[in-house]
Amino acid sequence: MRDYFAQIRPTMTFEIFPPKGSGDLASIFATVDALASLAPDLISVTYGAGGTSRENTVEIASQIQNSYAIPALAHLTCAGNSKEELDPVLRTLSENGVKNILALRGDIAEGEKLKDFRYASDLISYIKSRYDFRIFAACYPEKHIEAYSMEDDLRCLKEKADCGVDVLISQLFFDNELFYRFRDQAKSIGIDTPIVAGIMPITSSSQISRMVSMCGATVPEKVQKIIRAFGHNSMAMKEAGIAYATAQIVDLLATGVDGIHLYTMNQPDIAKRISENIRGILYSLRVKRG
Ligand code: FAD
C-alpha cells in the first residue's frame, strides 16, 4: 500500500460518515465501493459527528484499510471518551492495521462534561505517548467558532501542532482567499505541518445554512448568488455546487495546496464528478513533483 504523504503531493482524500444509530452498514459500504473506484489517497471516517453513531467508525475504517486496501483515517474525539474508553478503540484500530487518527476535541453537547481530555492537544499527546499512529488534526481558516480571536486560535493551533501533528485538515470554506491568509499566518508563527484544504460541495441551501451555523464559514456573494438562482431547483443547484467546488479546487491546486479533503456527505456521484474534473491537473502536478 502507498505511504500517504510520504510520497504523494498534492493528495486527494475523501471523508464519509457512518449511518445514524446502530444502522445497517450495507449503504455505507456501497458508498465506499463507489469512492474506492476513484482511487483516493485515503478515506476518513467521522466519529459521532452530527449525531451519527460512534461504534461503527472502527469497523468501517478497518474494512476500508483491509478489504479495500485504501489507507483509512479514523476520527476520534475527546468528547464522550475517557482514557479507559479510548484505549480499546485505539488498540483495535492498531491491530486492524489502521495507521491514521484524526484527533479532535469534538463538539460538546449542552451540559456535557469532558472526561480525561479537554483539548485535542491532550488527546494527541496521549496517543503519541502510547501508540504509533500518524496524527491528523483540525484547523480553522476562519478561526474556530469558540475562539476569541484568530490570534488566540492560531496560538492554540501552534501548541497542538507541536504535540506531534503530521497533517492538518481544514474546516470547510468557500472563499479561498481566507484559506491563503490563514496558511500564511500559520507559516508566519512557525507551523510547518502540511495543511490540507477541506472542501464541501454545495448541494442545497439548507445544507449551507446548517454548515454555516455550525462552523461560521463566510458565504461569499458568488455562493449567495448561486443559492438565490438555483436553490429551488435541486438538479441545477447540484451542478452549480460541483462547478463551484471544482473551481475552488483548481485555484487551490494552482496555489500549491498540500492536498484536498473532500467532505463527500456520502454522495459518491458528486465526488466522482469533481474527481474527474481535476484528475488531469492532479496527475500533472504529481508527475512534476516526482
Ligand atoms: P481543539 O483543537 O481542542 O480546539 C477547540 C477550541 O479550544 C478552539 O477554540 C481552540 O482555539 C481552543 N483551544 C485549543 N487548545 C487550547 C488551550 N490549550 N487553551 C485554551 N484554548 C484552547 N467533530 C466530531 O464530533 N466528529 C468528527 O468526526 C469530526 N470531524 C472533523 C473533521 C474535520 C476536518 C474538522 C475540521 C472538524 C471535525 N469535527 C468533528 C468538528 C470538531 O470536533 C469541532 O470543530 C470541535 O469544536 C473542535 O475540535 P478541535 O479538535 O479542533 O478542538
mmCIF file of C-alpha atoms and ligand atoms in Angstrom:
data_model
loop_
_atom_site.group_PDB
_atom_site.id
_atom_site.type_symbol
_atom_site.label_atom_id
_atom_site.label_comp_id
_atom_site.label_asym_id
_atom_site.label_seq_id
_atom_site.Cartn_x
_atom_site.Cartn_y
_atom_site.Cartn_z
ATOM 1 C CA MET A 1 0.000 0.000 0.000
ATOM 2 C CA ARG A 2 1.207 3.536 -0.777
ATOM 3 C CA ASP A 3 2.545 5.515 2.151
ATOM 4 C CA TYR A 4 0.277 8.520 2.319
ATOM 5 C CA PHE A 5 2.004 11.902 2.417
ATOM 6 C CA ALA A 6 5.486 10.445 2.364
ATOM 7 C CA GLN A 7 5.416 10.285 -1.432
ATOM 8 C CA ILE A 8 2.313 11.955 -2.748
ATOM 9 C CA ARG A 9 1.630 15.673 -3.010
ATOM 10 C CA PRO A 10 -0.934 17.121 -3.516
ATOM 11 C CA THR A 11 -3.196 14.473 -2.021
ATOM 12 C CA MET A 12 -6.849 13.802 -2.740
ATOM 13 C CA THR A 13 -8.772 12.364 0.200
ATOM 14 C CA PHE A 14 -12.452 11.754 0.983
ATOM 15 C CA GLU A 15 -14.491 11.936 4.158
ATOM 16 C CA ILE A 16 -17.557 9.823 4.917
ATOM 17 C CA PHE A 17 -19.795 9.488 7.975
ATOM 18 C CA PRO A 18 -21.265 6.302 9.474
ATOM 19 C CA PRO A 19 -25.037 5.807 9.487
ATOM 20 C CA LYS A 20 -27.035 7.136 12.432
ATOM 21 C CA GLY A 21 -27.863 4.766 15.309
ATOM 22 C CA SER A 22 -26.924 1.114 15.067
ATOM 23 C CA GLY A 23 -27.794 1.454 11.300
ATOM 24 C CA ASP A 24 -27.296 -1.043 8.528
ATOM 25 C CA LEU A 25 -23.748 -0.793 7.150
ATOM 26 C CA ALA A 26 -24.683 -2.010 3.644
ATOM 27 C CA SER A 27 -25.350 1.504 2.370
ATOM 28 C CA ILE A 28 -22.080 2.911 3.689
ATOM 29 C CA PHE A 29 -20.125 0.108 2.045
ATOM 30 C CA ALA A 30 -21.948 0.811 -1.231
ATOM 31 C CA THR A 31 -20.672 4.388 -0.829
ATOM 32 C CA VAL A 32 -17.140 3.119 -0.095
ATOM 33 C CA ASP A 33 -17.321 0.833 -3.179
ATOM 34 C CA ALA A 34 -18.071 3.837 -5.363
ATOM 35 C CA LEU A 35 -15.457 6.074 -3.713
ATOM 36 C CA ALA A 36 -12.792 3.349 -3.856
ATOM 37 C CA SER A 37 -13.151 3.224 -7.642
ATOM 38 C CA LEU A 38 -11.889 6.840 -7.695
ATOM 39 C CA ALA A 39 -8.596 5.702 -6.091
ATOM 40 C CA PRO A 40 -8.382 8.306 -3.307
ATOM 41 C CA ASP A 41 -5.165 8.566 -1.282
ATOM 42 C CA LEU A 42 -7.155 7.985 1.888
ATOM 43 C CA ILE A 43 -10.748 7.784 3.160
ATOM 44 C CA SER A 44 -11.592 9.249 6.557
ATOM 45 C CA VAL A 45 -14.495 8.140 8.748
ATOM 46 C CA THR A 46 -16.088 10.591 11.170
ATOM 47 C CA TYR A 47 -16.799 9.793 14.800
ATOM 48 C CA GLY A 48 -20.063 10.919 16.370
ATOM 49 C CA ALA A 49 -20.297 13.994 14.119
ATOM 50 C CA GLY A 50 -23.802 15.426 13.686
ATOM 51 C CA GLY A 51 -25.361 12.731 15.862
ATOM 52 C CA THR A 52 -24.018 9.778 13.865
ATOM 53 C CA SER A 53 -23.048 6.654 15.791
ATOM 54 C CA ARG A 54 -19.588 6.266 17.300
ATOM 55 C CA GLU A 55 -19.428 2.485 17.399
ATOM 56 C CA ASN A 56 -19.229 1.983 13.629
ATOM 57 C CA THR A 57 -16.192 4.170 12.951
ATOM 58 C CA VAL A 58 -13.719 1.428 13.883
ATOM 59 C CA GLU A 59 -15.499 -1.221 11.805
ATOM 60 C CA ILE A 60 -15.785 0.981 8.712
ATOM 61 C CA ALA A 61 -12.208 2.302 8.928
ATOM 62 C CA SER A 62 -10.864 -1.236 9.417
ATOM 63 C CA GLN A 63 -12.727 -2.517 6.344
ATOM 64 C CA ILE A 64 -11.502 0.402 4.221
ATOM 65 C CA GLN A 65 -7.946 -0.392 5.287
ATOM 66 C CA ASN A 66 -8.142 -4.149 4.810
ATOM 67 C CA SER A 67 -10.899 -5.072 2.333
ATOM 68 C CA TYR A 68 -10.391 -2.077 0.040
ATOM 69 C CA ALA A 69 -6.615 -1.647 0.609
ATOM 70 C CA ILE A 70 -7.090 2.123 0.857
ATOM 71 C CA PRO A 71 -5.422 3.922 3.783
ATOM 72 C CA ALA A 72 -8.108 4.732 6.353
ATOM 73 C CA LEU A 73 -8.201 7.686 8.718
ATOM 74 C CA ALA A 74 -10.328 7.130 11.834
ATOM 75 C CA HIS A 75 -11.627 10.262 13.565
ATOM 76 C CA LEU A 76 -11.695 10.124 17.384
ATOM 77 C CA THR A 77 -12.872 12.726 19.900
ATOM 78 C CA CYS A 78 -12.163 13.775 23.471
ATOM 79 C CA ALA A 79 -15.916 14.309 23.835
ATOM 80 C CA GLY A 80 -17.606 11.244 25.255
ATOM 81 C CA ASN A 81 -14.377 9.376 25.961
ATOM 82 C CA SER A 82 -12.177 8.617 28.932
ATOM 83 C CA LYS A 83 -8.717 7.054 28.591
ATOM 84 C CA GLU A 84 -10.222 3.693 29.542
ATOM 85 C CA GLU A 85 -12.839 4.018 26.834
ATOM 86 C CA LEU A 86 -10.404 5.093 24.138
ATOM 87 C CA ASP A 87 -7.669 2.528 24.800
ATOM 88 C CA PRO A 88 -9.599 -0.483 23.433
ATOM 89 C CA VAL A 89 -10.617 1.582 20.392
ATOM 90 C CA LEU A 90 -7.017 2.585 19.704
ATOM 91 C CA ARG A 91 -5.778 -0.976 20.257
ATOM 92 C CA THR A 92 -8.366 -2.420 17.852
ATOM 93 C CA LEU A 93 -7.530 0.159 15.191
ATOM 94 C CA SER A 94 -3.853 -0.602 15.565
ATOM 95 C CA GLU A 95 -4.398 -4.377 15.435
ATOM 96 C CA ASN A 96 -6.541 -3.907 12.317
ATOM 97 C CA GLY A 97 -3.716 -2.073 10.557
ATOM 98 C CA VAL A 98 -5.272 1.424 10.625
ATOM 99 C CA LYS A 99 -2.351 3.838 10.762
ATOM 100 C CA ASN A 100 -4.023 7.248 10.775
ATOM 101 C CA ILE A 101 -6.036 9.000 13.500
ATOM 102 C CA LEU A 102 -7.728 12.416 13.249
ATOM 103 C CA ALA A 103 -7.626 13.501 16.898
ATOM 104 C CA LEU A 104 -10.360 16.001 17.741
ATOM 105 C CA ARG A 105 -11.937 17.567 20.755
ATOM 106 C CA GLY A 106 -15.379 17.034 19.220
ATOM 107 C CA ASP A 107 -18.419 19.203 19.566
ATOM 108 C CA ILE A 108 -19.663 19.333 23.133
ATOM 109 C CA ALA A 109 -23.375 18.814 23.704
ATOM 110 C CA GLU A 110 -25.120 21.209 26.083
ATOM 111 C CA GLY A 111 -24.379 20.224 29.678
ATOM 112 C CA GLU A 112 -21.840 17.571 28.594
ATOM 113 C CA LYS A 113 -18.695 17.306 30.712
ATOM 114 C CA LEU A 114 -15.441 16.279 29.075
ATOM 115 C CA LYS A 115 -13.752 13.308 30.741
ATOM 116 C CA ASP A 116 -9.934 12.902 30.634
ATOM 117 C CA PHE A 117 -9.119 15.168 27.693
ATOM 118 C CA ARG A 118 -10.025 18.853 27.487
ATOM 119 C CA TYR A 119 -8.488 19.775 24.151
ATOM 120 C CA ALA A 120 -7.481 17.870 21.040
ATOM 121 C CA SER A 121 -3.849 18.515 22.010
ATOM 122 C CA ASP A 122 -4.357 16.470 25.241
ATOM 123 C CA LEU A 123 -5.650 13.560 23.184
ATOM 124 C CA ILE A 124 -2.792 13.888 20.681
ATOM 125 C CA SER A 125 -0.154 13.850 23.461
ATOM 126 C CA TYR A 126 -1.801 10.791 24.998
ATOM 127 C CA ILE A 127 -1.941 8.868 21.710
ATOM 128 C CA LYS A 128 1.662 9.850 20.849
ATOM 129 C CA SER A 129 2.895 8.652 24.239
ATOM 130 C CA ARG A 130 1.405 5.154 23.862
ATOM 131 C CA TYR A 131 0.724 4.319 20.219
ATOM 132 C CA ASP A 132 2.303 4.583 16.817
ATOM 133 C CA PHE A 133 -0.253 6.376 14.615
ATOM 134 C CA ARG A 134 0.153 9.138 12.057
ATOM 135 C CA ILE A 135 -1.731 12.007 13.658
ATOM 136 C CA PHE A 136 -4.049 14.354 11.824
ATOM 137 C CA ALA A 137 -5.762 17.337 13.461
ATOM 138 C CA ALA A 138 -8.309 20.004 12.541
ATOM 139 C CA CYS A 139 -7.634 23.655 11.743
ATOM 140 C CA TYR A 140 -9.890 26.609 11.000
ATOM 141 C CA PRO A 141 -9.168 29.135 8.213
ATOM 142 C CA GLU A 142 -11.796 31.486 9.688
ATOM 143 C CA LYS A 143 -10.936 30.567 13.328
ATOM 144 C CA HIS A 144 -12.756 28.023 15.469
ATOM 145 C CA ILE A 145 -16.237 29.247 16.307
ATOM 146 C CA GLU A 146 -15.493 29.344 20.079
ATOM 147 C CA ALA A 147 -12.108 31.057 19.782
ATOM 148 C CA TYR A 148 -11.888 34.650 20.998
ATOM 149 C CA SER A 149 -9.730 35.779 18.087
ATOM 150 C CA MET A 150 -7.797 34.426 15.117
ATOM 151 C CA GLU A 151 -4.546 35.124 17.003
ATOM 152 C CA ASP A 152 -5.711 33.050 20.010
ATOM 153 C CA ASP A 153 -6.838 30.218 17.764
ATOM 154 C CA LEU A 154 -3.524 30.242 15.876
ATOM 155 C CA ARG A 155 -1.574 30.205 19.136
ATOM 156 C CA CYS A 156 -3.579 27.123 20.217
ATOM 157 C CA LEU A 157 -3.033 25.572 16.790
ATOM 158 C CA LYS A 158 0.732 26.032 17.133
ATOM 159 C CA GLU A 159 0.637 24.280 20.539
ATOM 160 C CA LYS A 160 -1.444 21.492 19.030
ATOM 161 C CA ALA A 161 0.866 21.096 16.018
ATOM 162 C CA ASP A 162 3.868 20.970 18.353
ATOM 163 C CA CYS A 163 2.346 17.953 20.155
ATOM 164 C CA GLY A 164 3.241 15.938 17.059
ATOM 165 C CA VAL A 165 0.632 16.538 14.369
ATOM 166 C CA ASP A 166 1.655 15.152 10.978
ATOM 167 C CA VAL A 167 -1.125 16.672 8.869
ATOM 168 C CA LEU A 168 -3.721 19.409 9.441
ATOM 169 C CA ILE A 169 -7.107 19.254 7.697
ATOM 170 C CA SER A 170 -9.055 22.471 7.434
ATOM 171 C CA GLN A 171 -12.655 23.182 8.208
ATOM 172 C CA LEU A 172 -14.733 23.812 5.080
ATOM 173 C CA PHE A 173 -14.521 27.256 3.489
ATOM 174 C CA PHE A 174 -15.972 28.848 0.368
ATOM 175 C CA ASP A 175 -13.520 31.713 -0.069
ATOM 176 C CA ASN A 176 -10.012 30.578 -0.995
ATOM 177 C CA GLU A 177 -8.501 33.951 -0.098
ATOM 178 C CA LEU A 178 -9.383 33.285 3.561
ATOM 179 C CA PHE A 179 -7.591 29.947 3.358
ATOM 180 C CA TYR A 180 -4.463 31.531 1.839
ATOM 181 C CA ARG A 181 -4.413 34.232 4.524
ATOM 182 C CA PHE A 182 -4.732 31.594 7.245
ATOM 183 C CA ARG A 183 -1.992 29.458 5.659
ATOM 184 C CA ASP A 184 0.363 32.476 5.577
ATOM 185 C CA GLN A 185 -0.444 33.340 9.201
ATOM 186 C CA ALA A 186 0.150 29.741 10.287
ATOM 187 C CA LYS A 187 3.519 29.689 8.476
ATOM 188 C CA SER A 188 4.498 33.034 9.994
ATOM 189 C CA ILE A 189 4.186 31.633 13.533
ATOM 190 C CA GLY A 190 6.207 28.530 12.694
ATOM 191 C CA ILE A 191 3.518 25.985 11.833
ATOM 192 C CA ASP A 192 5.155 23.944 9.097
ATOM 193 C CA THR A 193 2.761 20.979 9.209
ATOM 194 C CA PRO A 194 1.149 20.259 5.798
ATOM 195 C CA ILE A 195 -2.304 21.873 5.612
ATOM 196 C CA VAL A 196 -4.919 20.054 3.561
ATOM 197 C CA ALA A 197 -7.899 22.124 2.372
ATOM 198 C CA GLY A 198 -11.348 20.829 3.364
ATOM 199 C CA ILE A 199 -13.867 21.360 0.556
ATOM 200 C CA MET A 200 -17.578 20.753 0.837
ATOM 201 C CA PRO A 201 -19.540 20.945 -2.423
ATOM 202 C CA ILE A 202 -22.730 22.975 -2.025
ATOM 203 C CA THR A 203 -25.722 20.785 -2.766
ATOM 204 C CA SER A 204 -28.634 22.673 -1.233
ATOM 205 C CA SER A 205 -29.431 25.927 0.514
ATOM 206 C CA SER A 206 -30.483 24.093 3.700
ATOM 207 C CA GLN A 207 -27.125 22.249 3.798
ATOM 208 C CA ILE A 208 -25.285 25.596 3.554
ATOM 209 C CA SER A 209 -27.346 27.152 6.363
ATOM 210 C CA ARG A 210 -26.717 24.129 8.601
ATOM 211 C CA MET A 211 -22.978 24.138 7.959
ATOM 212 C CA VAL A 212 -22.598 27.874 8.335
ATOM 213 C CA SER A 213 -24.452 27.883 11.654
ATOM 214 C CA MET A 214 -22.218 25.027 12.868
ATOM 215 C CA CYS A 215 -18.835 26.381 11.803
ATOM 216 C CA GLY A 216 -19.333 30.060 10.961
ATOM 217 C CA ALA A 217 -17.888 29.872 7.424
ATOM 218 C CA THR A 218 -18.284 33.019 5.322
ATOM 219 C CA VAL A 219 -20.659 32.614 2.388
ATOM 220 C CA PRO A 220 -19.285 34.868 -0.383
ATOM 221 C CA GLU A 221 -21.608 36.823 -2.660
ATOM 222 C CA LYS A 222 -20.828 34.364 -5.514
ATOM 223 C CA VAL A 223 -22.235 31.474 -3.456
ATOM 224 C CA GLN A 224 -25.216 33.513 -2.286
ATOM 225 C CA LYS A 225 -25.987 34.277 -5.934
ATOM 226 C CA ILE A 226 -25.900 30.552 -6.778
ATOM 227 C CA ILE A 227 -28.284 29.807 -3.914
ATOM 228 C CA ARG A 228 -30.659 32.612 -4.958
ATOM 229 C CA ALA A 229 -30.682 31.470 -8.570
ATOM 230 C CA PHE A 230 -30.761 27.688 -8.169
ATOM 231 C CA GLY A 231 -31.778 26.976 -4.544
ATOM 232 C CA HIS A 232 -35.279 25.930 -5.634
ATOM 233 C CA ASN A 233 -34.011 23.565 -8.355
ATOM 234 C CA SER A 234 -32.116 20.606 -6.918
ATOM 235 C CA MET A 235 -30.560 19.499 -10.208
ATOM 236 C CA ALA A 236 -29.296 22.966 -11.127
ATOM 237 C CA MET A 237 -28.074 23.511 -7.552
ATOM 238 C CA LYS A 238 -26.100 20.269 -7.622
ATOM 239 C CA GLU A 239 -24.488 21.166 -10.961
ATOM 240 C CA ALA A 240 -23.617 24.651 -9.712
ATOM 241 C CA GLY A 241 -22.190 23.134 -6.488
ATOM 242 C CA ILE A 242 -19.968 20.757 -8.457
ATOM 243 C CA ALA A 243 -18.790 23.617 -10.700
ATOM 244 C CA TYR A 244 -18.065 25.889 -7.698
ATOM 245 C CA ALA A 245 -16.149 23.187 -5.787
ATOM 246 C CA THR A 246 -14.181 22.319 -8.941
ATOM 247 C CA ALA A 247 -13.198 25.972 -9.458
ATOM 248 C CA GLN A 248 -12.168 26.256 -5.792
ATOM 249 C CA ILE A 249 -10.005 23.135 -6.059
ATOM 250 C CA VAL A 250 -8.375 24.186 -9.347
ATOM 251 C CA ASP A 251 -7.417 27.506 -7.742
ATOM 252 C CA LEU A 252 -6.061 25.725 -4.639
ATOM 253 C CA LEU A 253 -4.006 23.337 -6.773
ATOM 254 C CA ALA A 254 -2.659 26.291 -8.750
ATOM 255 C CA THR A 255 -1.597 27.874 -5.476
ATOM 256 C CA GLY A 256 0.398 24.916 -4.209
ATOM 257 C CA VAL A 257 -2.034 23.381 -1.714
ATOM 258 C CA ASP A 258 -0.743 20.277 0.115
ATOM 259 C CA GLY A 259 -3.941 18.368 -0.537
ATOM 260 C CA ILE A 260 -7.702 18.421 -0.946
ATOM 261 C CA HIS A 261 -10.007 16.707 1.563
ATOM 262 C CA LEU A 262 -13.465 16.373 0.074
ATOM 263 C CA TYR A 263 -16.383 16.274 2.504
ATOM 264 C CA THR A 264 -18.365 13.844 0.352
ATOM 265 C CA MET A 265 -21.531 13.868 2.505
ATOM 266 C CA ASN A 266 -21.730 10.185 1.459
ATOM 267 C CA GLN A 267 -22.612 11.265 -2.103
ATOM 268 C CA PRO A 268 -20.131 9.406 -4.331
ATOM 269 C CA ASP A 269 -21.708 10.707 -7.557
ATOM 270 C CA ILE A 270 -20.645 14.247 -6.611
ATOM 271 C CA ALA A 271 -17.164 13.087 -5.540
ATOM 272 C CA LYS A 272 -16.857 11.270 -8.886
ATOM 273 C CA ARG A 273 -17.754 14.331 -10.964
ATOM 274 C CA ILE A 274 -15.305 16.539 -9.051
ATOM 275 C CA SER A 275 -12.534 13.926 -9.161
ATOM 276 C CA GLU A 276 -12.953 13.545 -12.908
ATOM 277 C CA ASN A 277 -12.825 17.323 -13.383
ATOM 278 C CA ILE A 278 -9.493 17.652 -11.588
ATOM 279 C CA ARG A 279 -7.868 14.328 -12.422
ATOM 280 C CA GLY A 280 -5.660 15.681 -15.236
ATOM 281 C CA ILE A 281 -4.421 18.622 -13.184
ATOM 282 C CA LEU A 282 -3.724 16.471 -10.124
ATOM 283 C CA TYR A 283 -1.866 13.958 -12.277
ATOM 284 C CA SER A 284 0.291 16.625 -13.943
ATOM 285 C CA LEU A 285 1.206 18.141 -10.562
ATOM 286 C CA ARG A 286 2.132 14.756 -9.143
ATOM 287 C CA VAL A 287 4.270 13.943 -12.138
ATOM 288 C CA LYS A 288 6.043 17.297 -11.773
ATOM 289 C CA ARG A 289 6.842 16.710 -8.127
ATOM 290 C CA GLY A 290 8.013 13.177 -8.868
HETATM 291 P P1 FAD B 1 -9.305 21.914 19.715
HETATM 292 O O1 FAD B 1 -8.099 21.940 18.883
HETATM 293 O O2 FAD B 1 -9.196 21.317 21.085
HETATM 294 O O3 FAD B 1 -9.848 23.424 19.848
HETATM 295 C C1 FAD B 1 -11.140 23.682 20.418
HETATM 296 C C2 FAD B 1 -11.195 25.126 20.907
HETATM 297 O O4 FAD B 1 -10.370 25.261 22.066
HETATM 298 C C3 FAD B 1 -10.682 26.155 19.900
HETATM 299 O O5 FAD B 1 -11.452 27.319 20.044
HETATM 300 C C4 FAD B 1 -9.235 26.402 20.330
HETATM 301 O O6 FAD B 1 -8.803 27.706 19.975
HETATM 302 C C5 FAD B 1 -9.339 26.235 21.844
HETATM 303 N N1 FAD B 1 -8.125 25.685 22.457
HETATM 304 C C6 FAD B 1 -7.381 24.651 21.995
HETATM 305 N N2 FAD B 1 -6.370 24.387 22.848
HETATM 306 C C7 FAD B 1 -6.482 25.278 23.861
HETATM 307 C C8 FAD B 1 -5.731 25.522 25.058
HETATM 308 N N3 FAD B 1 -4.658 24.785 25.361
HETATM 309 N N4 FAD B 1 -6.138 26.524 25.885
HETATM 310 C C9 FAD B 1 -7.232 27.280 25.583
HETATM 311 N N5 FAD B 1 -7.981 27.085 24.455
HETATM 312 C C10 FAD B 1 -7.610 26.101 23.615
HETATM 313 N N6 FAD B 1 -16.418 16.503 15.249
HETATM 314 C C11 FAD B 1 -16.880 15.297 15.659
HETATM 315 O O7 FAD B 1 -17.579 15.218 16.692
HETATM 316 N N7 FAD B 1 -16.579 14.150 14.963
HETATM 317 C C12 FAD B 1 -15.824 14.173 13.840
HETATM 318 O O8 FAD B 1 -15.572 13.125 13.237
HETATM 319 C C13 FAD B 1 -15.335 15.428 13.371
HETATM 320 N N8 FAD B 1 -14.537 15.511 12.270
HETATM 321 C C14 FAD B 1 -13.996 16.723 11.903
HETATM 322 C C15 FAD B 1 -13.115 16.768 10.825
HETATM 323 C C16 FAD B 1 -12.527 17.978 10.434
HETATM 324 C C17 FAD B 1 -11.556 18.005 9.281
HETATM 325 C C18 FAD B 1 -12.853 19.176 11.144
HETATM 326 C C19 FAD B 1 -12.239 20.492 10.735
HETATM 327 C C20 FAD B 1 -13.728 19.130 12.221
HETATM 328 C C21 FAD B 1 -14.298 17.914 12.627
HETATM 329 N N9 FAD B 1 -15.171 17.811 13.730
HETATM 330 C C22 FAD B 1 -15.666 16.599 14.139
HETATM 331 C C23 FAD B 1 -15.574 19.035 14.460
HETATM 332 C C24 FAD B 1 -14.646 19.326 15.666
HETATM 333 O O9 FAD B 1 -14.748 18.293 16.617
HETATM 334 C C25 FAD B 1 -15.117 20.648 16.263
HETATM 335 O O10 FAD B 1 -14.811 21.716 15.391
HETATM 336 C C26 FAD B 1 -14.668 20.941 17.686
HETATM 337 O O11 FAD B 1 -15.487 22.016 18.180
HETATM 338 C C27 FAD B 1 -13.213 21.367 17.845
HETATM 339 O O12 FAD B 1 -12.377 20.306 17.660
HETATM 340 P P2 FAD B 1 -10.757 20.510 17.592
HETATM 341 O O13 FAD B 1 -10.173 19.184 17.566
HETATM 342 O O14 FAD B 1 -10.421 21.468 16.529
HETATM 343 O O15 FAD B 1 -10.535 21.206 19.031
#
